[in-house]
Short mmCIF file of C-alpha atoms and ligand atoms in Angstrom, two decimals:
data_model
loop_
_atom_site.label_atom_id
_atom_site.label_comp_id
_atom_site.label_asym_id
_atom_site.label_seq_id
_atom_site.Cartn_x
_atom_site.Cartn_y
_atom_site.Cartn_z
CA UNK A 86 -0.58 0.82 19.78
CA UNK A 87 2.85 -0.84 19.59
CA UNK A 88 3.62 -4.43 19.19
CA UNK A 89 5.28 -5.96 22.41
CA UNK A 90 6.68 -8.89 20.46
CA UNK A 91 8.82 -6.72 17.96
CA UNK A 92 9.21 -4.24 21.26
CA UNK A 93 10.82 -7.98 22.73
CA UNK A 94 12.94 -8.49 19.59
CA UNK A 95 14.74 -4.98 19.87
CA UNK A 96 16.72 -6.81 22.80
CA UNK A 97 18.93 -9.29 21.31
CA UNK A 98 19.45 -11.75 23.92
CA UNK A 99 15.78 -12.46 24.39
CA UNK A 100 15.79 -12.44 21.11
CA UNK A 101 18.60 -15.33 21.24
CA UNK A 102 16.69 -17.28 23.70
CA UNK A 103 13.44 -17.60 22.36
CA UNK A 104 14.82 -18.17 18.99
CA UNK A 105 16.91 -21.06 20.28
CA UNK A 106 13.68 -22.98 21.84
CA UNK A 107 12.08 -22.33 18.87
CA UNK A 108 9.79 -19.28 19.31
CA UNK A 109 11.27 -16.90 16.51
CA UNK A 110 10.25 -12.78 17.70
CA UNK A 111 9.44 -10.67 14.42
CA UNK A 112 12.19 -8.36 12.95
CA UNK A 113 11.23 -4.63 13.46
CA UNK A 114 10.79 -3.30 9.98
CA UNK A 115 13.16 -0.31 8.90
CA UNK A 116 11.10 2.37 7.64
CA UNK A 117 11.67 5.72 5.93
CA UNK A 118 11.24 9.14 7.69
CA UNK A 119 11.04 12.55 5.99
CA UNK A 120 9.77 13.38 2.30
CA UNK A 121 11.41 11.42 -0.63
CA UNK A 122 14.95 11.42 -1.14
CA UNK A 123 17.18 11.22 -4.84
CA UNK A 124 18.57 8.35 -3.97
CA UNK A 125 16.94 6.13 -1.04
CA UNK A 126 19.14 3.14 -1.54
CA UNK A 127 22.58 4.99 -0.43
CA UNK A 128 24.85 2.03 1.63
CA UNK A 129 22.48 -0.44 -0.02
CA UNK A 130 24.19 -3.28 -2.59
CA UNK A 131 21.96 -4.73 -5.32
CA UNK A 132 22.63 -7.71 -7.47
CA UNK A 133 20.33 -7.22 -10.53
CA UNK A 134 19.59 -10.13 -13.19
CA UNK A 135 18.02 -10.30 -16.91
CA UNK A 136 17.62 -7.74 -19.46
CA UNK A 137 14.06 -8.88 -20.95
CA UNK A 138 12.48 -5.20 -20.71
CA UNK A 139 15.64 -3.71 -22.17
CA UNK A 140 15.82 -1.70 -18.99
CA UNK A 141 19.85 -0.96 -17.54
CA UNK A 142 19.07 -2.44 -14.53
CA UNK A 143 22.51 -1.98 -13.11
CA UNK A 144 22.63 1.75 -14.18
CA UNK A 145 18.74 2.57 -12.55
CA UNK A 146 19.75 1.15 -9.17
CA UNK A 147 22.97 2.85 -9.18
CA UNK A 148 20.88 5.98 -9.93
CA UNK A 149 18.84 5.15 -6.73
CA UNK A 150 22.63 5.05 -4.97
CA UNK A 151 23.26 1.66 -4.27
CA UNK A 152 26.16 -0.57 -5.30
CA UNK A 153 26.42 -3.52 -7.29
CA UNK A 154 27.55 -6.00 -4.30
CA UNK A 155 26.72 -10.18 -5.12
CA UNK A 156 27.47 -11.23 -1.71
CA UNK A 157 24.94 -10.65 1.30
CA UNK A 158 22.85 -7.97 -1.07
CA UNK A 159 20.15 -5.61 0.24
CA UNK A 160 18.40 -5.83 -3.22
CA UNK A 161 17.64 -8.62 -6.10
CA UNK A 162 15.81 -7.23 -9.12
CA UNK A 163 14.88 -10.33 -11.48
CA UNK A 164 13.90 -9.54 -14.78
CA UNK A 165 12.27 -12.71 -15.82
CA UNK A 166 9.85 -11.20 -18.13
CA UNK A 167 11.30 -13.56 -21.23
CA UNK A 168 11.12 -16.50 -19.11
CA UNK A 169 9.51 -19.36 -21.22
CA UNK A 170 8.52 -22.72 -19.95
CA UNK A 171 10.40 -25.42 -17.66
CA UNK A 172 14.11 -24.03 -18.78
CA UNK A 173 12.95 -20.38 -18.21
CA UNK A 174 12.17 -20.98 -14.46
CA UNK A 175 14.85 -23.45 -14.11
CA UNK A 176 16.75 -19.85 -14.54
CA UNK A 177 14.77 -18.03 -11.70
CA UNK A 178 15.54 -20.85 -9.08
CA UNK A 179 19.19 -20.87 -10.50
CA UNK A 180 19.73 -16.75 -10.05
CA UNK A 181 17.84 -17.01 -6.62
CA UNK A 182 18.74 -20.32 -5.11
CA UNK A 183 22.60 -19.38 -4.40
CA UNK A 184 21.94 -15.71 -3.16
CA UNK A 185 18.29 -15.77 -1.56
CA UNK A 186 19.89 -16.60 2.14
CA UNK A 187 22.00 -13.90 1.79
CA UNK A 188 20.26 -11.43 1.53
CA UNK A 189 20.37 -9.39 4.06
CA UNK A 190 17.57 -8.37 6.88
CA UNK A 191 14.56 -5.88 5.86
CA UNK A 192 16.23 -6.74 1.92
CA UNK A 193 14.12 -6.45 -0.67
CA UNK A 194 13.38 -8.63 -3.74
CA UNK A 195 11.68 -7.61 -7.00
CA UNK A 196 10.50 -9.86 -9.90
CA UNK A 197 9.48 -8.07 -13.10
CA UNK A 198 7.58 -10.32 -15.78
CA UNK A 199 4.95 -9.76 -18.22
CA UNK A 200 0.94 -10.07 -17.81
CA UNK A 201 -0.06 -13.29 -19.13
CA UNK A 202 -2.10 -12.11 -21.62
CA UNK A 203 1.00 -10.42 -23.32
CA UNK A 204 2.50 -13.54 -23.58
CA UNK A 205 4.05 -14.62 -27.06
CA UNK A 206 3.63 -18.29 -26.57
CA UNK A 207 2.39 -20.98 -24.07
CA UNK A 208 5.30 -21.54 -22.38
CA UNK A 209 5.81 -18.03 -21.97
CA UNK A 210 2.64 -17.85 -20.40
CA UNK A 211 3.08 -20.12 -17.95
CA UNK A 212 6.44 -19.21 -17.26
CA UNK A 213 4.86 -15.41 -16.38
CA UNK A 214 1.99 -16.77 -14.72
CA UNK A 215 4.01 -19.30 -12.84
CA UNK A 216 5.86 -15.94 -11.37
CA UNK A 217 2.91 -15.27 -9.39
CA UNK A 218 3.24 -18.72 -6.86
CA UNK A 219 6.72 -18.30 -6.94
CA UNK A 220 7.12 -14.70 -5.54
CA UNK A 221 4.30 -14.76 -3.18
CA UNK A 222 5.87 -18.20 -1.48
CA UNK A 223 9.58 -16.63 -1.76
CA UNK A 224 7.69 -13.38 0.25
CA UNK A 225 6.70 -16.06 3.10
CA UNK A 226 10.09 -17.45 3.41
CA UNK A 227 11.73 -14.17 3.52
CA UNK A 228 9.05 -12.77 6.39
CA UNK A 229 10.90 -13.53 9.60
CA UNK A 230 14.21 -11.42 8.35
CA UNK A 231 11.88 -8.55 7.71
CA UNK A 232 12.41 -8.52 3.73
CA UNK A 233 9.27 -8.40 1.36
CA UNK A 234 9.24 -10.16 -2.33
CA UNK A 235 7.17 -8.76 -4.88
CA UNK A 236 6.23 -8.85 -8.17
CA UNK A 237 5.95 -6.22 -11.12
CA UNK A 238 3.95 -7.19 -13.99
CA UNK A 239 4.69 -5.29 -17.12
CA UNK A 240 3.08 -4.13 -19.79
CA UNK A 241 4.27 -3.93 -23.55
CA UNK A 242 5.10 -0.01 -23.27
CA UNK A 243 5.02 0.53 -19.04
CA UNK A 244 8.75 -0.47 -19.42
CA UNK A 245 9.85 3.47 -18.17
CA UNK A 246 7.15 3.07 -15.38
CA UNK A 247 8.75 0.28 -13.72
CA UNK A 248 11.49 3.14 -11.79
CA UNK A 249 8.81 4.72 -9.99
CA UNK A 250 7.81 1.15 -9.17
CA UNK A 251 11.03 0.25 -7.89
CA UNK A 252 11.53 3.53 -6.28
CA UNK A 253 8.76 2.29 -3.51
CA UNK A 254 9.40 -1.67 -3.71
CA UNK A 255 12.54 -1.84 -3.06
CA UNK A 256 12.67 1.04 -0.61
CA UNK A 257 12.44 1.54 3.36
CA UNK A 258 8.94 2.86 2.40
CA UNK A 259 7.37 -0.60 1.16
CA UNK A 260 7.82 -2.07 4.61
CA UNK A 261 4.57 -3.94 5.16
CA UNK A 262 4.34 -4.57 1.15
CA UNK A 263 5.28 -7.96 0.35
CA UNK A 264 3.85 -10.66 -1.64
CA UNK A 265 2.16 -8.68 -4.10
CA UNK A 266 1.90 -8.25 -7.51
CA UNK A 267 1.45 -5.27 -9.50
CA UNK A 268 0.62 -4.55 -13.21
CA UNK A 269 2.06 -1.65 -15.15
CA UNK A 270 -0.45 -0.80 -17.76
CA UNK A 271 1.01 0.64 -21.32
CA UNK A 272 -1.70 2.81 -22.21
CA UNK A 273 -1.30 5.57 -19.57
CA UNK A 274 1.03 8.07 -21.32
CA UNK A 275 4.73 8.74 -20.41
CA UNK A 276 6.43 8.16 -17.19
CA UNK A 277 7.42 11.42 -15.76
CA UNK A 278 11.01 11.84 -14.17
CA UNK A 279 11.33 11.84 -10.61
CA UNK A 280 11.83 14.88 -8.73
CA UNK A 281 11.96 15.69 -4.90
CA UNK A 282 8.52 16.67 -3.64
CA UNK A 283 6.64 15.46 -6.63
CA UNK A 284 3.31 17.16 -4.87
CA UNK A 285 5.03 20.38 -4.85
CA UNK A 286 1.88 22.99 -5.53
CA UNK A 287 -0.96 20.06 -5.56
CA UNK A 288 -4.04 19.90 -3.88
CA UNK A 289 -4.79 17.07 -1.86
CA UNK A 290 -8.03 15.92 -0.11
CA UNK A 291 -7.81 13.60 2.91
CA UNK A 292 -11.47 12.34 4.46
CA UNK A 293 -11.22 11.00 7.86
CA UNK A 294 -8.12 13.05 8.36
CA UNK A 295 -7.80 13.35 12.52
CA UNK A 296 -6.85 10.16 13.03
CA UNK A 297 -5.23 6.92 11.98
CA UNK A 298 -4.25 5.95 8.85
CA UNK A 299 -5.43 9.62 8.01
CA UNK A 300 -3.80 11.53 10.03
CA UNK A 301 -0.33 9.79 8.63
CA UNK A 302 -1.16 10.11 4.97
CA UNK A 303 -1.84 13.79 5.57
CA UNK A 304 1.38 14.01 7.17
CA UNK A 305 3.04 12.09 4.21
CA UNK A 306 1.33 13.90 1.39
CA UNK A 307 2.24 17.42 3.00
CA UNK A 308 5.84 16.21 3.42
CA UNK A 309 6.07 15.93 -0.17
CA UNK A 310 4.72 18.97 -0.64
CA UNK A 311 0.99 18.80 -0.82
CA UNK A 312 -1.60 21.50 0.04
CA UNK A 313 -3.39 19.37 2.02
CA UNK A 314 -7.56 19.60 2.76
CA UNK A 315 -7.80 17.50 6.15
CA UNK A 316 -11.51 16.74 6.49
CA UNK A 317 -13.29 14.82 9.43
CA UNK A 318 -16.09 14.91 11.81
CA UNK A 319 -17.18 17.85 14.02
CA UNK A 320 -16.31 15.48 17.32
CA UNK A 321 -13.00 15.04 16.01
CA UNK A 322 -11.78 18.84 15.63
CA UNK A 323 -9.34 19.00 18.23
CA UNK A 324 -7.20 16.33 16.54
CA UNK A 325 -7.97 17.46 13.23
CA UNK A 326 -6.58 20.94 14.11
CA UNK A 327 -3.79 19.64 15.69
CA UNK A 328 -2.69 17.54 12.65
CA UNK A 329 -3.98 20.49 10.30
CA UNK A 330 -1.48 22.98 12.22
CA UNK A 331 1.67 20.42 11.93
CA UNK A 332 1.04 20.14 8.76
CA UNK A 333 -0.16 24.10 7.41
CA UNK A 334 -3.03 22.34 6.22
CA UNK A 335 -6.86 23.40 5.62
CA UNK A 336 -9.75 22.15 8.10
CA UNK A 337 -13.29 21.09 6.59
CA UNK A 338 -15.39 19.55 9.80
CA UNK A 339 -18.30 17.88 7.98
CA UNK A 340 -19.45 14.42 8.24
CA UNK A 341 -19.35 12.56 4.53
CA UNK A 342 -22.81 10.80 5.06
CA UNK A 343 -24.53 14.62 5.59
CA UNK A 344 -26.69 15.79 2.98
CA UNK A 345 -24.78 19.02 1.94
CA UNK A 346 -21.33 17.44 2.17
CA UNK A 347 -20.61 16.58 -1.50
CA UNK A 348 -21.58 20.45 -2.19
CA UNK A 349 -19.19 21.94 0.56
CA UNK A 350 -16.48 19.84 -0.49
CA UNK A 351 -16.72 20.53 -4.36
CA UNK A 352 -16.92 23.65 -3.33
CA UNK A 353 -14.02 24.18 -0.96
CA UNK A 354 -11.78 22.53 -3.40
CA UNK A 355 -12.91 24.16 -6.23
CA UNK A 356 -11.41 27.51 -4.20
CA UNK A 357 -8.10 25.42 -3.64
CA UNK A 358 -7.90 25.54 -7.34
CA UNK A 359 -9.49 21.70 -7.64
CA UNK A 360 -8.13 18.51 -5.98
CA UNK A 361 -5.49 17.13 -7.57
CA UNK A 362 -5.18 13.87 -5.26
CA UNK A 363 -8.32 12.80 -3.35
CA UNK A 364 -7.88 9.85 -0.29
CA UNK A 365 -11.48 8.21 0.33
CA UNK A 366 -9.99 7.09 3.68
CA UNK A 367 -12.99 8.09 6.15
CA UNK A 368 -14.64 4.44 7.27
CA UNK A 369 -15.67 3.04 10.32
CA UNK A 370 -16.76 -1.02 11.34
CA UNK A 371 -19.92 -1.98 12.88
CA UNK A 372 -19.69 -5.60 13.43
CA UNK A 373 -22.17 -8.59 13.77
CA UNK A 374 -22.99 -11.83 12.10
CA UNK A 375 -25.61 -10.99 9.55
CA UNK A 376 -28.48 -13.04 10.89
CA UNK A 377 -28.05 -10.56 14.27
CA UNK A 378 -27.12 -7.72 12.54
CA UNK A 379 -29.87 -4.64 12.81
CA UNK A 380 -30.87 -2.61 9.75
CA UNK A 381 -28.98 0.93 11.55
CA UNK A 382 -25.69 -1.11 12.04
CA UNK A 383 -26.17 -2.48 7.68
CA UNK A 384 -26.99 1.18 6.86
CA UNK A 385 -24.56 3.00 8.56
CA UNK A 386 -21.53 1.10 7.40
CA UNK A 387 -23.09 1.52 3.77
CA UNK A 388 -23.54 4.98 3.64
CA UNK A 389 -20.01 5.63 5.17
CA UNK A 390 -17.91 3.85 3.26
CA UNK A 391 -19.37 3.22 -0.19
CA UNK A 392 -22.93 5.85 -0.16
CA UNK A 393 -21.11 8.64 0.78
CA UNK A 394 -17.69 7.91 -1.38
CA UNK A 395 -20.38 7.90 -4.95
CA UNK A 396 -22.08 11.03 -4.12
CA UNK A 397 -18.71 13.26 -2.73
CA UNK A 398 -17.11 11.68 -5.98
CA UNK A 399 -20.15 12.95 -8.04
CA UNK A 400 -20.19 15.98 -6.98
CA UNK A 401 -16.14 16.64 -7.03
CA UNK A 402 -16.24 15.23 -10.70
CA UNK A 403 -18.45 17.63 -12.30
CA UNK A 404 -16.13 20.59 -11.57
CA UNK A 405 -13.28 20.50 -8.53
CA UNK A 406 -10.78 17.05 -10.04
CA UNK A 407 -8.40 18.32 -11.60
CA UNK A 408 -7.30 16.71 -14.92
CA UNK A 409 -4.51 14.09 -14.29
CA UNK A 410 -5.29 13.64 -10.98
CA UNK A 411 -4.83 10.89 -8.82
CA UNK A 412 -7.64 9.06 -6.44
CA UNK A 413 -7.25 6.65 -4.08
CA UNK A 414 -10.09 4.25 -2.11
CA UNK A 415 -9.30 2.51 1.08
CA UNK A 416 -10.44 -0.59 1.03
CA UNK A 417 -9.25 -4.02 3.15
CA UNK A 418 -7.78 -7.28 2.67
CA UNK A 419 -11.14 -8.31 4.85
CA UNK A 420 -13.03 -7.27 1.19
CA UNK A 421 -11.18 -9.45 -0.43
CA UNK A 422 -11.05 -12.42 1.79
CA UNK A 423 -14.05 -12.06 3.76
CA UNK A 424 -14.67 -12.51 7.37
CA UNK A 425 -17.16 -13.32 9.59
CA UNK A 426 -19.32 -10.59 11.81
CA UNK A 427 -18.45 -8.21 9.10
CA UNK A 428 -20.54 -8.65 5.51
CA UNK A 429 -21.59 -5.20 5.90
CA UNK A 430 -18.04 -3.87 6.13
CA UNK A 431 -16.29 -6.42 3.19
CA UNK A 432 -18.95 -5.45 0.85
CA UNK A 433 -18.18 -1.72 1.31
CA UNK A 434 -14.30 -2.56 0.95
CA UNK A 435 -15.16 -5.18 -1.99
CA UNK A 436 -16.69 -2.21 -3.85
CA UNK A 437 -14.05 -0.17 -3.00
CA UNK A 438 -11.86 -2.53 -5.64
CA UNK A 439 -14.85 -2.57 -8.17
CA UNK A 440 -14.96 1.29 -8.02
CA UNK A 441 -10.63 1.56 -8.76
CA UNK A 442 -11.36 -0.30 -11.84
CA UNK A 443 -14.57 1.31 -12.71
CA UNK A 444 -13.12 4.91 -12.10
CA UNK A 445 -10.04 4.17 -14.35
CA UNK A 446 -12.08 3.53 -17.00
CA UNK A 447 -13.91 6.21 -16.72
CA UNK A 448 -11.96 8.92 -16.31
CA UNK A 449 -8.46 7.41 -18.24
CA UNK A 450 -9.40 10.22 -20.91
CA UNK A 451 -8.44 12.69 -18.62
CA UNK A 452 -5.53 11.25 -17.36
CA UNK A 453 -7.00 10.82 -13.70
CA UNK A 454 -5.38 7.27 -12.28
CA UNK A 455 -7.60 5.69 -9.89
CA UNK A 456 -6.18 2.78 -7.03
CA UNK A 457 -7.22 0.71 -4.11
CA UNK A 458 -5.56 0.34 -1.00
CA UNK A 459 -6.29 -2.53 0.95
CA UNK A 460 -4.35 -2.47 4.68
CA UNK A 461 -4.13 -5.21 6.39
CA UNK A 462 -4.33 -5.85 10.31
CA UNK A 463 -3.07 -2.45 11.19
CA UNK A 464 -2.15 -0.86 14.59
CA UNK A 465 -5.12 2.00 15.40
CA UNK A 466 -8.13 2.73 17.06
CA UNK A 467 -10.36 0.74 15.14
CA UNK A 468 -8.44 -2.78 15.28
CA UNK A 469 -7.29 -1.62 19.00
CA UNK A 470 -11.43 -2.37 19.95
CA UNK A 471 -10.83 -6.16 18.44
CA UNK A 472 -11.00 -8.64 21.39
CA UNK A 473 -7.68 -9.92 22.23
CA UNK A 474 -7.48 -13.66 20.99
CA UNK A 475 -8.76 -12.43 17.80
CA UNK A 476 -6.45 -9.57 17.31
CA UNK A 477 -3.28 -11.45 18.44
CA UNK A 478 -4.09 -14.17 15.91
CA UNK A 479 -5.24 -11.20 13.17
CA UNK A 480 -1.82 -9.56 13.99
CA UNK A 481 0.80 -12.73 13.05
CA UNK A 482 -1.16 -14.38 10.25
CA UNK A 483 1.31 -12.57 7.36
CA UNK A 484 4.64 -13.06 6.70
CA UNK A 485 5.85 -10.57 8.38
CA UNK A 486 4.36 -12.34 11.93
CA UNK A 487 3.43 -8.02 13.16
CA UNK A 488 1.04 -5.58 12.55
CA UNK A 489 1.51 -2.72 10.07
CA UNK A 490 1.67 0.74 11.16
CA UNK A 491 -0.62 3.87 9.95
CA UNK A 492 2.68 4.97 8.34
CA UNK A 493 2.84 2.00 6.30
CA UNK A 494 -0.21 2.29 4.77
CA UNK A 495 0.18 6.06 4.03
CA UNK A 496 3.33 5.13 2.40
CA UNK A 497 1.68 2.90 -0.27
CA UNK A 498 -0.77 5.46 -0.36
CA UNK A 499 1.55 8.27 -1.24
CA UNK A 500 3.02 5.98 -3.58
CA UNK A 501 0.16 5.97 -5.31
CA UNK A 502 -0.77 9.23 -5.37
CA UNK A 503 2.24 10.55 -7.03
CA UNK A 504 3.67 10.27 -10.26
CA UNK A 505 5.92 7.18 -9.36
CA UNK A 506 2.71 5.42 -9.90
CA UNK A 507 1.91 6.79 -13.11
CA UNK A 508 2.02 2.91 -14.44
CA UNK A 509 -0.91 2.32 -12.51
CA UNK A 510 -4.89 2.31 -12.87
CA UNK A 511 -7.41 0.24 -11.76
CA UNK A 512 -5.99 -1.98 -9.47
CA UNK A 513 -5.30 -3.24 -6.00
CA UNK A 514 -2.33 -2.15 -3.55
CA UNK A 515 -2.48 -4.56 -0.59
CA UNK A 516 -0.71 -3.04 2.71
CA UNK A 517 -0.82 -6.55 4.67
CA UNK A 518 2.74 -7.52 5.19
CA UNK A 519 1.55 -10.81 2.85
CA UNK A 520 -1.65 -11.28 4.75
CA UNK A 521 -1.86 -15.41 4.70
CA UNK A 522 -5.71 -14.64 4.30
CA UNK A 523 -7.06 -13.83 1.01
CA UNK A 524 -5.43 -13.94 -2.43
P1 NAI B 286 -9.84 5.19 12.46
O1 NAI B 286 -11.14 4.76 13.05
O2 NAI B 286 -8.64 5.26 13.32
O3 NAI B 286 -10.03 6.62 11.75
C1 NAI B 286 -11.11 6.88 10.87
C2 NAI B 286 -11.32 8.39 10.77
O4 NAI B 286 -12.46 8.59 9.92
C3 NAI B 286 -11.65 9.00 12.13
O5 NAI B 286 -10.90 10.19 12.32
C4 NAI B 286 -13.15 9.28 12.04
O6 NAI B 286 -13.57 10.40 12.81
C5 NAI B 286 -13.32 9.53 10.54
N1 NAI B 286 -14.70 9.30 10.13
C6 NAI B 286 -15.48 8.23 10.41
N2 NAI B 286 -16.73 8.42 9.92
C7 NAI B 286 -16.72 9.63 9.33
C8 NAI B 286 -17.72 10.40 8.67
N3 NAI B 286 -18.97 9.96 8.54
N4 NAI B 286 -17.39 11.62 8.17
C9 NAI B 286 -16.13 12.10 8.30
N5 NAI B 286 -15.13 11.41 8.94
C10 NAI B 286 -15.44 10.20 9.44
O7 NAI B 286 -9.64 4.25 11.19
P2 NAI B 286 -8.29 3.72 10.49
O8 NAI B 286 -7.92 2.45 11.11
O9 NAI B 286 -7.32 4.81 10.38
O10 NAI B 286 -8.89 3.37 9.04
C11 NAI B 286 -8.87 4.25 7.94
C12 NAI B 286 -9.41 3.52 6.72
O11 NAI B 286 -8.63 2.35 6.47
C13 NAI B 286 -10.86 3.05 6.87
O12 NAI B 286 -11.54 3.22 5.64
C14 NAI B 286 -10.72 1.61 7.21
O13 NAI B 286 -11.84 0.85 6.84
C15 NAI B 286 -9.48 1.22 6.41
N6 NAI B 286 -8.80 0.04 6.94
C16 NAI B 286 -8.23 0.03 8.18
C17 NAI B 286 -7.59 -1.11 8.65
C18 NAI B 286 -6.93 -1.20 9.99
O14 NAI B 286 -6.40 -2.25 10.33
N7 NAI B 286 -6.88 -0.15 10.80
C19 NAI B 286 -7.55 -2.33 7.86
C20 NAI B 286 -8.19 -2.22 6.58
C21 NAI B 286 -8.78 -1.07 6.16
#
C-alpha cells in the first residue's frame, strides 16, 4: 500500500501550495537498494564533533566515503560521551544550534554518550542521561525534512562497535529509525571488520516468509548473501515459492502453532548445517476489547506469536543454532505502548522484549546475540485491514508524519542480524519513524 500524501509531495508545486497555507506533505524517505556497499556515504559531507571515545571520527566517516563539509552537511556525529553537567550540554546546543538547520533533507544525526550507569560522576550522569530528551526532541524537529536523530549509548569497551552502528544510522538504510537510542554493551567480544556480504555462507531462518515484512527481510538477508529457509503456511505457498525462487531460497510450508513444527524445523536446519540467523517474524492480530474478546481469538494470538516462538526456539536450541548466531523477535511499538482492542496482541509483542533480554543472557556464552524489533505503523496486509480514521491517524503520529515500509523494517532487521550489530544484545530496535506513542 503506498502513501498518497508522500505520493502528493513527489510534485513540488503542490507541494509549494499546501506548504504555504500551512499543511506541510511528508518528505519521501531515500532508501538504499541492493546488498551493502564499502562505502554508503559517497557524495555525502559530515561534520563530526568530540573525541570522548577516542574514536577518529573524521577518519571512520571518510572510510564510509563522505567528506568533511561544515556547511549544509548530510551527517553530524556528536560525541558527547564526556559531557558533564550544565557546561557539558551548554556544548551540545553550542555544536548543534548553528548547523542543525542546515542540514540537509533525509540527513542524519548521531549522538554517542555513555550509559548512565558508567558514569564517573553526577554531573556526568545527568549530562548522559540528559542525552536521551535531547535527541529524541531534536528527532521530532528534524521529521518533516525526512532526517532521523539518534542516539548511541556506549559502553566502556563497545568503543570499536560503534562503526557497525554508524554504518546503519547514518545510512539510507535507517530510514524510518529515528529517535532512538541504542546501547553498545562491552562484554560481547571484538567487533569484527566489515566486509561486503557479511552473510556470505550463513544460514538464515525466516517464519512467516510469503509476505510482508517477511518476504522483504528474506529478500534483504539473501542479498547479503544468506542461505535463506523461507517458512510459512500451507495457504500461502504460491507466494512463498515465488519469493523462495527470487531469492534461491529453501521452502518449509508448516504452520508454527502445529504440533510437529519445532521437530521439522530443527530438523531441516540441522541439514542446512544449523541456523545461523533465525527471524521470529510469523504473527498475526485478532482484535477486540478484552471484556468482548472470546477465549479462540486470546488463544490464537498466544500460541502464534509467543507459544509457538518458546517451543520452535526449544527445539532449534538443543541442536540446529549455530554458535555465534544471531536471533531476532518481532515485536511492536503497540507492546510497548499499549493500545486498546489489542491486550492479547501487546502482551505477545511485550514478551517479545522480555524474551531479547532473557535469550541474551542465556545464550551470551555462546556468543549467540539476541534483539527485538519493534515496527511501527507499517504499510502491509495486516495494518491495510485497520479502519480508515484509525489508520490515517496511526500513520502520521511519528516524526516522520508516513508510514514505514516492509523494507524498512527488514533493514533494521538485517542490521541486526549481521555482524555490524555485534555491540548489541538484549535490547530493543524500534522501526517507528519516532512513533509519538510509547517511550
Ligand atoms: P503479514 O500479515 O503481512 O504477514 C505475516 C506472515 O506470517 C504471513 O505470510 C502469514 O501467512 C504468516 N503466518 C501467520 N501465522 C502463521 C503461522 N501460524 N505459521 C506460519 N506462518 C504464519 O504481517 P506483517 O505486517 O508483515 O508483520 C510481520 C510481523 O511484524 C508480525 O509479527 C507483526 O506482528 C509484526 N509487526 C507488524 C507491524 C505492521 O505495521 N505491519 C507493526 C508491528 C509489528
Amino acid at each position: 500500500m503506498s502513501d498518497y500524501l508522500v505520493n502528493l509531495g513527489r510534485n513540488g508545486a503542490a507541494r509549494n501550495v499546501l506548504g504555504r497555507i500551512g499543511v506541510p506533505l511528508p518528505q519521501e524517505l531515500r532508501r538504499a537498494e541492493g546488498p551493502y556497499e564499502e562505502t554508503p556515504l559517497t557524495d555525502r559531507t559530515f561534520v563530526a564533533h568530540g573525541a570522548g571515545l577516542g574514536l577518529d571520527l573524521g577518519a571512520a566517516l571518510t572510510a564510509l566515503g563522505a567528506t568533511a563539509g561544515p556547511d549544509g552537511p548530510d551527517v553530524i556525529v556528536l560525541d558527547a560521551s564526556d559531557a558533564e553537567g550544565v557546561d557539558g550540554l551548554r556544548t551540545l546546543y553550542e555544536t548543534l544550534h548553528p548547523r542543525i538547520r542546515t542540514l540537509a533533507r533525509n540527513g542524519r544525526i548521531v549522538v554517542l554518550g555513555r550509559p548512565e550507569k558508567d558514569a564517573i560522576s553526577v554531573g556526568h550522569a545527568v549530562a548522559q542521561a540528559a542525552l536521551d530528551g535531547f535527541v529524541r526532541s531534536v528527532a521530532k524537529e528534524l521529521g518533516r525534512k525526512g532526517s532521523t536523530a539518534n542516539l548511541v549509548r556506549v559502553a566502556p569497551g563497545a568503543e570499536a562497535h560503534v562503526l557497525g552502528a554508524l554504518r546503519f544510522l547514518l545510512t539510507d538504510r535507517s530510514a524510518y529509525v529515528s529517535g532512538q537510542p541504542l546501547t553498545l554493551r562491552g562484554d560481547l567480544g571484538a567487533a569484527p571488520v566489515f566486509a561486503p556480504q557479511p552473510l556470505h555462507g550463513k544460514v538464515a531462518l525466516v517464519t512467516g516468509a510469503a509476505r510482508g515484512i517477511g518476504a522483504a527481510t528474506t529478500r534483504r538477508l539473501a542479498a547479503e548473501g544468506a542461505k535463506v529457509l523461507l517458512l510459512d503456511r500451507e495457504d500461502a505457498s504460491e507466494a512463498l515459492d515465488a519469493v523462495a525462487t527470487e531469492v534461491g531460497g529453501t521452502v518449509l510450508y508448516c504452520d508454527i502453532t502445529a504440533a510437529d513444527a519445532p521437530e521439522r524445523i530443527a530438523r531441516t536446519l540441522a541439514e542446512m548445517g544449523g541456523a545461523d540467523v533465525v527471524v521470529h517474524n510469523a504473527g498475526i492480530t485478532r482484535d477486540r476489547t478484552l471484556g468482548r474478546m472470546s477465549d479462540a481469538e486470546w488463544d490464537l494470538v498466544m500460541q502464534v506469536n509467543l507459544g509457538a516462538i518458546l517451543r520452535v526456539h526449544g527445539a532449534m536450541a538443543a541442536g540446529s543454532l549455530n554458535d555465534g548466531a544471531r536471533i531476532v523477535l518481532l515485536s511492536s511499538t503497540v507492546g510497548i505502548a499499549g493500545n486498546p482492542g489489542q491486550t492479547n496482541y501487546a502482551a505477545t509483542k511485550a514478551a517479545m522484549v522480555g524474551l531479547s533480554r532473557r535469550l541474551a543472557g542465556d545464550l551470551a556464552p555462546r556468543g549467540i546475540g539476541v534483539y527485538a524489533v519493534a515496527p511501527g505503523f507499517i504499510e502491509t496486509r495486516m495494518t491495510e485491514t485497520i479502519p480508515f480514521a484509525t489508520r490515517e491517524g496511526a500513520r502520521r503520529l511519528n516524526s516522520l508524519s508516513q508510514g514505514g515500509l516492509p523494507q524498512d523494517v527488514a533493514e533494521g532487521i538485517t542490521f541486526l542480524s549481521t555482524s555490524l550489530a555485534s555491540g548489541l544484545s538484549g535490547g530493543v530496535l524500534r522501526v517507528c519513524g519516532g512513533s509519538l506513542i510509547g517511550a
